Amino acid sequence: MTFTQGLIRARGHIIFILGLLAAFGLVYKLETAELELKAPNQEEITVTPSIPQALHGDLTEEEKQWAKTAWVYFANNYQASTGLVDSVEKYPVSTMWDTASYLMAIISAYRLDIISTQEFEDKLGKALSALDKLPLFDGQLPNKAYNTLNLQMVTLKNVATERGIGWSAIDIGRILVPMNIITWNYPKFMPQVKAILNRWQLSKALKEGELHGATVDAAAKTVYVQEGRLGYEEYSAKSFNLLALDVGKSNSYKDYLAYVELYGLKIPIDKRSPEQFNAHNYVVSESYILDGLEYGWDSISKEFAYRVYQAQEARFKNTGQVTAVSEDNINGAPYFVYNTVYTDGKVWNAITEEGVDASEYKTISTKAALGWSVLYQTPYRNNLIDAVKNLYDPAKGWYSGVFETSKKANDAITANTNAIILEALCFKKYGKLLALYSDSHDTAESKISPAVMPMAVPAEKPKHASGKPKK
């Protein structure tokens, strides 16, 4: 086959790559355009002159063991029948967010030499095959939850539902992160990624540049609702942006930006009130940590992340309480708690998804502590590590955290906690996980390929005599 013939046969893949290149250019333009950010009715942001550097270098022997322990969770909770992993230990349900965490865990474990190339390819290929088979809510986008044993659409309580319960645009944005990483670094799997994204009607999750989820009302009608608050909204919008989709409104930090003063720091918050918009404006660690580990932050999220980190450090300095807050599962009612820097008008507020007070479950979050510990080289990182470094069972994986008051372990074991730990350690070794080119630290080319035009891909499907593609 001649070079020209090769180009013709690979034209679909080339178009896909060129589209992504254009999207990366758009991301850069959007980032630089917002350098002079001013919030409505607020003074201009004063940029912190010297933000601490992230931690980079080889893993210590202890850190290598931490990474292996995190992977134990995924080995234990893998469902061979589908290729997916349970979101919580021995609970066969997964959301798109949790499935994204699993894909990120596979990538991180491979780069850290925890799993072999064969296992990496087998696990990744099977997971992508499962995603391509998922029944979709209203035939458009992934349902909010699936049974990991049989891929049935289910409620969050694992009750089968033929139609589904709706989709989360934030969760879909999360799973687009590993999709982008796979496309650029592991072109062998690009045809599977293309098939999945061609099947999902991603534009349905967007309305006038804003992320919208779907739910079902009492009359069984599909209702579309705006999703995301400051931090999560911009983080999830970035991956849609990389696919050249219009998320201009969700990608903007300034539309609903306000501040709350805490220990002399101006902490960025989302000014949309839960009373008016029926959604809590949580300020937590996770969205900023993921943005740093995966994208390396943009100019604004870099500033906001550091302020959120500083607030937690300041609470420790003022009270002696080690602080690393985020949302986490717990073993027992109410099962999921948001531990926040700020939400619903209160600082250090802990609430359930329904907004019920959950102060007794205030927690030092393992994923937040270890995530922050690699993103900032400050003395406080040692306090964070000391607080959580023993919160694991070597036969099961990492616990979610430790309760502030009782000092007992929050022994819920989840895909999300263990995946973020793997991501954090992979970041320390190689730099940001979503790198367009080989600009990560000490790149292992066999594990993290530079972005190249993937020509060695399967040919397009045969065409009919009319020249129209075969459907």
C-alpha positions in Angstrom: 0.0 0.0 0.0 1.4 3.4 -1.0 1.7 6.3 1.4 -1.1 8.1 -0.5 -3.4 5.1 -0.1 -2.5 5.0 3.6 -3.5 8.6 4.0 -6.8 8.0 2.2 -7.7 4.9 4.3 -6.8 6.7 7.5 -8.7 9.9 6.7 -11.3 9.5 9.4 -8.7 9.2 12.1 -6.7 12.2 10.7 -9.9 14.4 10.8 -10.5 13.3 14.4 -6.9 14.3 15.4 -7.1 17.6 13.5 -10.3 18.4 15.4 -8.6 17.7 18.7 -5.7 19.9 17.7 -8.0 22.8 17.0 -9.7 22.2 20.3 -6.4 22.4 22.2 -5.8 25.7 20.4 -9.2 27.0 21.6 -8.4 25.9 25.2 -5.2 28.0 25.1 -7.0 31.0 23.7 -9.7 30.8 26.4 -7.2 30.4 29.2 -5.1 33.4 28.1 -8.2 35.6 27.5 -9.2 35.2 31.2 -5.9 36.3 32.8 -7.4 39.6 33.8 -10.4 38.2 35.6 -12.8 40.5 37.4 -15.8 39.2 39.2 -19.1 41.1 39.0 -19.2 43.7 41.8 -15.9 42.4 43.1 -12.4 43.8 43.0 -9.9 42.3 40.6 -8.2 39.1 41.8 -4.8 39.7 43.4 -2.6 36.9 42.2 -0.5 35.2 44.8 3.1 36.1 43.9 4.7 32.8 44.7 2.7 29.6 44.7 4.6 26.6 46.0 5.9 24.1 43.4 4.5 20.6 43.0 6.5 17.6 44.1 8.2 15.7 41.3 10.6 12.8 41.2 10.9 9.1 41.7 8.6 7.4 44.1 10.0 6.3 47.5 9.6 2.7 48.4 6.8 3.6 50.7 5.0 5.5 47.9 5.4 2.5 45.6 3.7 0.4 48.2 0.9 3.0 48.5 0.3 2.8 44.8 0.2 -1.0 44.8 -2.3 -0.9 47.7 -4.5 1.5 45.7 -4.5 -0.9 42.7 -5.6 -3.8 45.0 -9.0 -2.2 45.2 -9.5 -2.5 41.4 -8.2 -6.0 41.3 -10.6 -7.0 44.0 -13.7 -5.3 42.6 -13.2 -6.0 39.0 -16.2 -7.6 37.3 -15.0 -10.0 34.6 -18.4 -10.3 33.0 -18.3 -6.7 31.9 -14.8 -5.3 32.4 -16.0 -2.6 34.8 -15.3 -2.1 38.5 -17.6 -1.4 41.4 -17.8 2.1 42.7 -17.8 1.1 46.3 -16.3 -2.1 47.7 -18.6 -5.1 46.8 -21.4 -2.8 45.6 -21.9 -3.6 41.9 -22.9 -0.2 40.7 -20.9 2.5 38.9 -21.5 6.0 37.7 -19.7 7.6 34.8 -17.5 9.5 37.3 -16.5 6.2 39.0 -15.9 4.5 35.7 -13.7 7.4 34.7 -11.8 6.9 37.9 -11.2 3.3 37.0 -9.9 4.3 33.5 -7.5 6.8 35.2 -6.5 4.1 37.6 -5.6 1.7 34.7 -3.5 4.4 33.0 -1.7 5.4 36.3 -1.1 1.8 37.3 0.4 1.0 33.9 2.7 4.1 33.9 3.9 3.2 37.4 4.7 -0.4 36.4 2.1 -1.9 38.7 0.5 -3.8 35.8 2.0 -5.2 32.7 1.4 -4.1 29.1 -0.8 -7.1 28.5 -2.9 -6.5 31.6 -3.2 -2.8 30.7 -4.4 -3.5 27.2 -6.7 -6.3 28.3 -8.3 -4.2 31.0 -8.6 -1.0 29.0 -9.9 -2.7 25.9 -12.6 -4.6 27.8 -13.7 -1.4 29.7 -14.0 0.5 26.5 -16.0 -2.3 24.9 -18.4 -2.1 27.9 -18.8 1.6 27.4 -19.6 1.1 23.7 -22.4 -1.4 24.7 -24.1 0.7 27.4 -27.8 1.3 26.9 -28.3 5.0 26.9 -30.8 7.2 28.6 -33.4 8.2 26.0 -31.0 6.7 23.5 -28.7 9.8 23.9 -26.2 9.7 26.7 -25.0 7.4 29.5 -27.4 6.9 32.4 -26.3 8.1 35.8 -25.6 4.6 37.0 -25.1 1.0 35.7 -25.0 -2.4 37.3 -21.4 -3.6 36.8 -22.4 -7.2 36.5 -24.6 -6.9 33.5 -24.5 -3.2 32.2 -28.2 -2.6 33.0 -29.3 0.9 33.7 -30.1 1.3 37.4 -30.9 3.8 40.0 -28.2 4.9 42.4 -29.7 2.3 44.8 -29.1 -0.4 42.1 -32.7 -0.9 41.1 -33.0 -1.8 37.5 -34.7 0.7 35.2 -35.5 0.2 31.5 -35.4 3.8 30.6 -32.8 5.1 33.1 -32.9 8.0 35.5 -31.1 10.7 33.5 -27.5 11.7 32.9 -24.9 13.9 34.7 -23.1 16.3 32.4 -20.4 16.7 35.2 -19.8 12.9 35.2 -19.7 12.8 31.4 -17.1 15.6 31.4 -15.1 13.5 33.9 -15.0 10.4 31.7 -13.9 12.5 28.7 -10.6 13.1 30.5 -9.3 9.5 30.1 -10.9 9.4 26.6 -8.6 12.3 25.7 -5.6 10.7 27.4 -6.2 7.4 25.6 -6.5 9.1 22.2 -3.3 11.0 22.5 -1.1 8.5 24.2 -2.5 5.0 23.2 -3.6 5.3 19.6 -4.2 1.5 19.4 -7.5 2.3 21.3 -8.5 5.3 19.3 -11.0 3.4 17.1 -12.8 2.3 20.3 -12.9 5.8 21.7 -14.2 7.1 18.4 -17.0 4.5 18.3 -18.0 5.4 21.9 -18.0 9.2 21.3 -19.8 8.9 17.9 -22.6 6.9 19.7 -22.9 9.4 22.6 -24.8 12.6 21.6 -22.6 14.9 23.6 -24.2 18.0 22.3 -27.3 17.0 24.3 -25.5 17.7 27.5 -24.9 21.4 26.4 -27.3 24.3 26.1 -26.0 27.7 25.0 -22.5 26.9 26.2 -23.5 25.5 29.5 -23.5 22.0 31.0 -26.9 20.5 31.5 -27.9 17.2 33.1 -31.1 15.3 32.6 -33.6 13.9 35.0 -37.1 12.4 35.0 -39.9 14.2 36.6 -43.1 12.8 38.3 -44.8 12.8 34.9 -42.0 10.7 33.4 -40.9 13.7 31.3 -37.2 14.4 30.7 -36.2 17.6 32.5 -32.9 19.4 31.6 -31.1 21.1 34.5 -28.0 23.2 34.6 -25.1 21.4 36.4 -22.0 22.4 38.2 -20.7 25.0 40.6 -17.4 26.8 40.7 -14.6 24.4 40.5 -16.5 21.3 39.2 -18.2 23.2 36.4 -15.0 24.5 34.9 -13.1 21.3 35.4 -15.8 19.2 33.6 -16.2 21.8 30.9 -12.5 21.5 29.9 -12.8 18.0 28.5 -15.9 19.0 26.4 -13.8 21.9 25.2 -11.1 19.5 24.0 -13.6 18.0 21.7 -14.4 21.4 20.2 -17.8 21.6 21.8 -19.2 24.9 23.0 -18.9 25.2 26.7 -18.1 28.9 26.7 -20.4 29.7 29.6 -19.5 26.8 31.8 -15.8 27.4 31.0 -16.0 30.9 32.5 -15.0 31.4 36.1 -16.4 34.9 36.4 -20.1 34.6 35.8 -21.1 33.6 39.3 -17.9 34.3 41.2 -17.9 35.8 44.7 -15.6 35.5 47.7 -15.9 34.7 51.4 -13.1 35.9 53.7 -11.6 33.2 55.9 -8.5 33.6 58.0 -7.7 36.7 56.0 -7.9 34.8 52.7 -10.4 35.5 50.0 -11.9 32.1 49.1 -13.6 31.9 45.7 -17.2 30.7 46.0 -20.1 30.3 43.6 -22.7 32.9 44.4 -25.7 30.9 43.1 -27.7 30.1 46.3 -29.2 26.7 46.8 -32.6 28.3 47.7 -32.8 29.8 44.2 -31.0 27.3 42.1 -31.7 24.0 43.9 -28.1 23.0 44.0 -25.5 23.3 46.8 -22.4 25.6 46.1 -19.8 23.2 47.7 -16.2 24.4 47.9 -14.2 21.2 48.2 -10.8 19.9 47.3 -11.5 17.3 44.7 -12.2 19.3 41.6 -9.1 21.5 42.1 -6.9 18.5 42.9 -8.1 16.7 39.7 -7.6 19.9 37.6 -4.0 20.1 38.9 -3.1 16.4 38.5 -4.7 16.0 35.1 -4.4 19.4 33.3 -1.8 21.1 35.4 -4.3 23.9 36.0 -5.0 27.0 34.0 -4.1 30.5 35.2 -7.3 30.9 37.2 -7.8 27.4 38.7 -4.2 27.6 39.8 -4.9 30.6 41.9 -8.2 29.3 43.2 -6.8 25.9 44.1 -4.1 27.5 46.1 -6.5 29.6 48.1 -8.7 26.5 48.8 -5.6 24.7 50.0 -4.4 27.7 52.1 -7.8 27.9 53.9 -7.3 24.3 55.0 -3.8 24.9 56.1 -4.9 28.0 58.0 -7.6 26.1 59.8 -4.8 23.7 61.0 -2.6 26.5 62.1 -5.5 28.2 64.0 -7.1 25.2 65.6 -4.6 22.3 65.5 -7.1 20.2 63.4 -5.5 18.7 60.3 -7.8 19.6 57.5 -8.3 18.0 54.1 -12.0 18.3 53.1 -13.8 16.8 50.2 -16.9 14.6 49.5 -16.7 11.0 50.6 -18.7 7.8 51.1 -19.2 6.5 54.6 -20.2 3.1 55.7 -23.7 3.7 57.0 -26.4 6.3 56.7 -26.3 8.9 55.2 -23.7 7.1 53.1 -22.3 10.2 51.3 -21.2 13.4 53.0 -19.8 16.7 51.6 -17.1 18.1 53.9 -16.5 21.6 52.6 -14.5 24.8 53.1 -17.8 26.6 52.5 -21.3 25.8 51.3 -24.8 27.2 51.8 -23.6 30.3 53.7 -21.4 28.4 56.2 -17.7 27.8 56.5 -16.5 24.3 57.3 -20.0 23.0 56.7 -20.6 19.2 56.4 -23.9 18.2 54.7 -25.5 15.4 52.9 -26.6 15.6 49.3 -30.1 16.7 50.5 -28.5 19.5 52.6 -29.0 17.9 56.0 -26.4 18.7 58.6 -23.7 16.0 58.9 -21.2 17.7 61.2 -20.6 14.5 63.2 -19.1 13.1 60.0 -16.5 15.8 59.4 -13.5 13.9 57.9 -9.9 14.2 57.0 -10.2 12.9 53.4 -7.5 10.5 52.3 -7.6 11.4 48.6 -7.6 15.2 49.4 -4.7 14.8 51.9 -2.5 12.8 49.5 -3.6 14.8 46.5 -2.6 18.2 48.0 0.6 16.6 49.4 2.0 16.2 45.9 0.7 19.5 44.5 2.3 21.8 47.0 5.7 21.5 48.6 4.9 23.1 51.9 5.6 22.0 55.5 1.9 21.3 55.9 2.1 18.5 53.4 3.9 16.5 56.2 0.9 16.9 58.5 -1.4 15.8 55.8 0.6 12.7 55.0 1.0 11.8 58.7 -2.8 12.0 59.2 -3.7 9.4 56.5 -0.6 7.4 55.6 -1.8 4.3 57.6 -5.4 4.4 56.5 -5.5 1.3 54.4 -5.9 -2.4 54.4 -3.2 -4.0 52.2 -5.7 -6.7 51.2 -8.4 -4.2 50.2 -7.1 -0.7 49.4 -7.3 2.7 51.0 -9.9 3.9 53.4 -11.8 7.1 52.6 -10.4 9.0 55.6 -10.6 9.5 59.4 -13.4 11.3 61.3 -12.2 14.5 63.0 -14.0 14.1 66.3 -13.9 10.3 67.0 -10.5 9.8 65.3 -11.9 6.5 63.9 -11.2 5.5 60.4 -13.9 6.2 57.8 -13.4 2.7 56.4 -15.5 3.0 53.3 -13.3 1.8 50.4 -14.1 3.3 47.0 -12.9 3.4 43.4 -12.6 7.2 43.5 -10.4 7.4 46.6 -8.0 4.7 45.3 -7.9 6.2 41.8 -7.0 9.7 42.9 -4.2 8.2 45.0 -2.8 6.4 41.9 -3.2 9.7 39.9 -1.4 11.7 42.5 1.6 9.3 42.6 1.7 9.1 38.8 1.7 12.9 38.8 4.6 13.0 41.1 6.6 10.6 38.8 5.6 12.0 35.4 3.8 15.3 35.7 0.2 16.1 34.6 -1.6 13.1 33.2 -3.2 14.8 30.2 -0.2 16.1 28.3 -0.6 16.8 24.5 3.1 16.4 24.0 5.8 14.6 26.0 6.2 17.6 28.4 5.9 15.5 31.6 8.8 14.9 34.0 11.1 12.0 33.3 8.8 10.6 30.6 8.9 6.9 30.0 8.2 6.7 26.3 7.0 3.1 26.4 4.3 4.2 28.8 3.5 7.8 27.8 3.8 8.3 24.1 4.3 11.7 22.5 1.4 12.9 20.4 1.9 11.6 17.0 -0.4 11.1 14.0 -1.5 7.5 14.5 -1.3 6.1 10.9 -1.1 2.4 11.9 -4.8 2.0 12.5 -7.4 -0.3 11.1 -8.8 0.7 7.7 -12.3 2.2 7.4 -15.2 -0.2 7.0 -15.9 -1.2 3.4 -18.2 1.0 1.4 -21.2 0.2 -0.7 -20.8 0.5 -4.5 -22.6 3.9 -4.2 -19.7 5.2 -2.2 -21.8 5.9 0.9 -20.3 4.6 4.2 -21.7 1.3 5.5 -23.7 2.0 8.6 
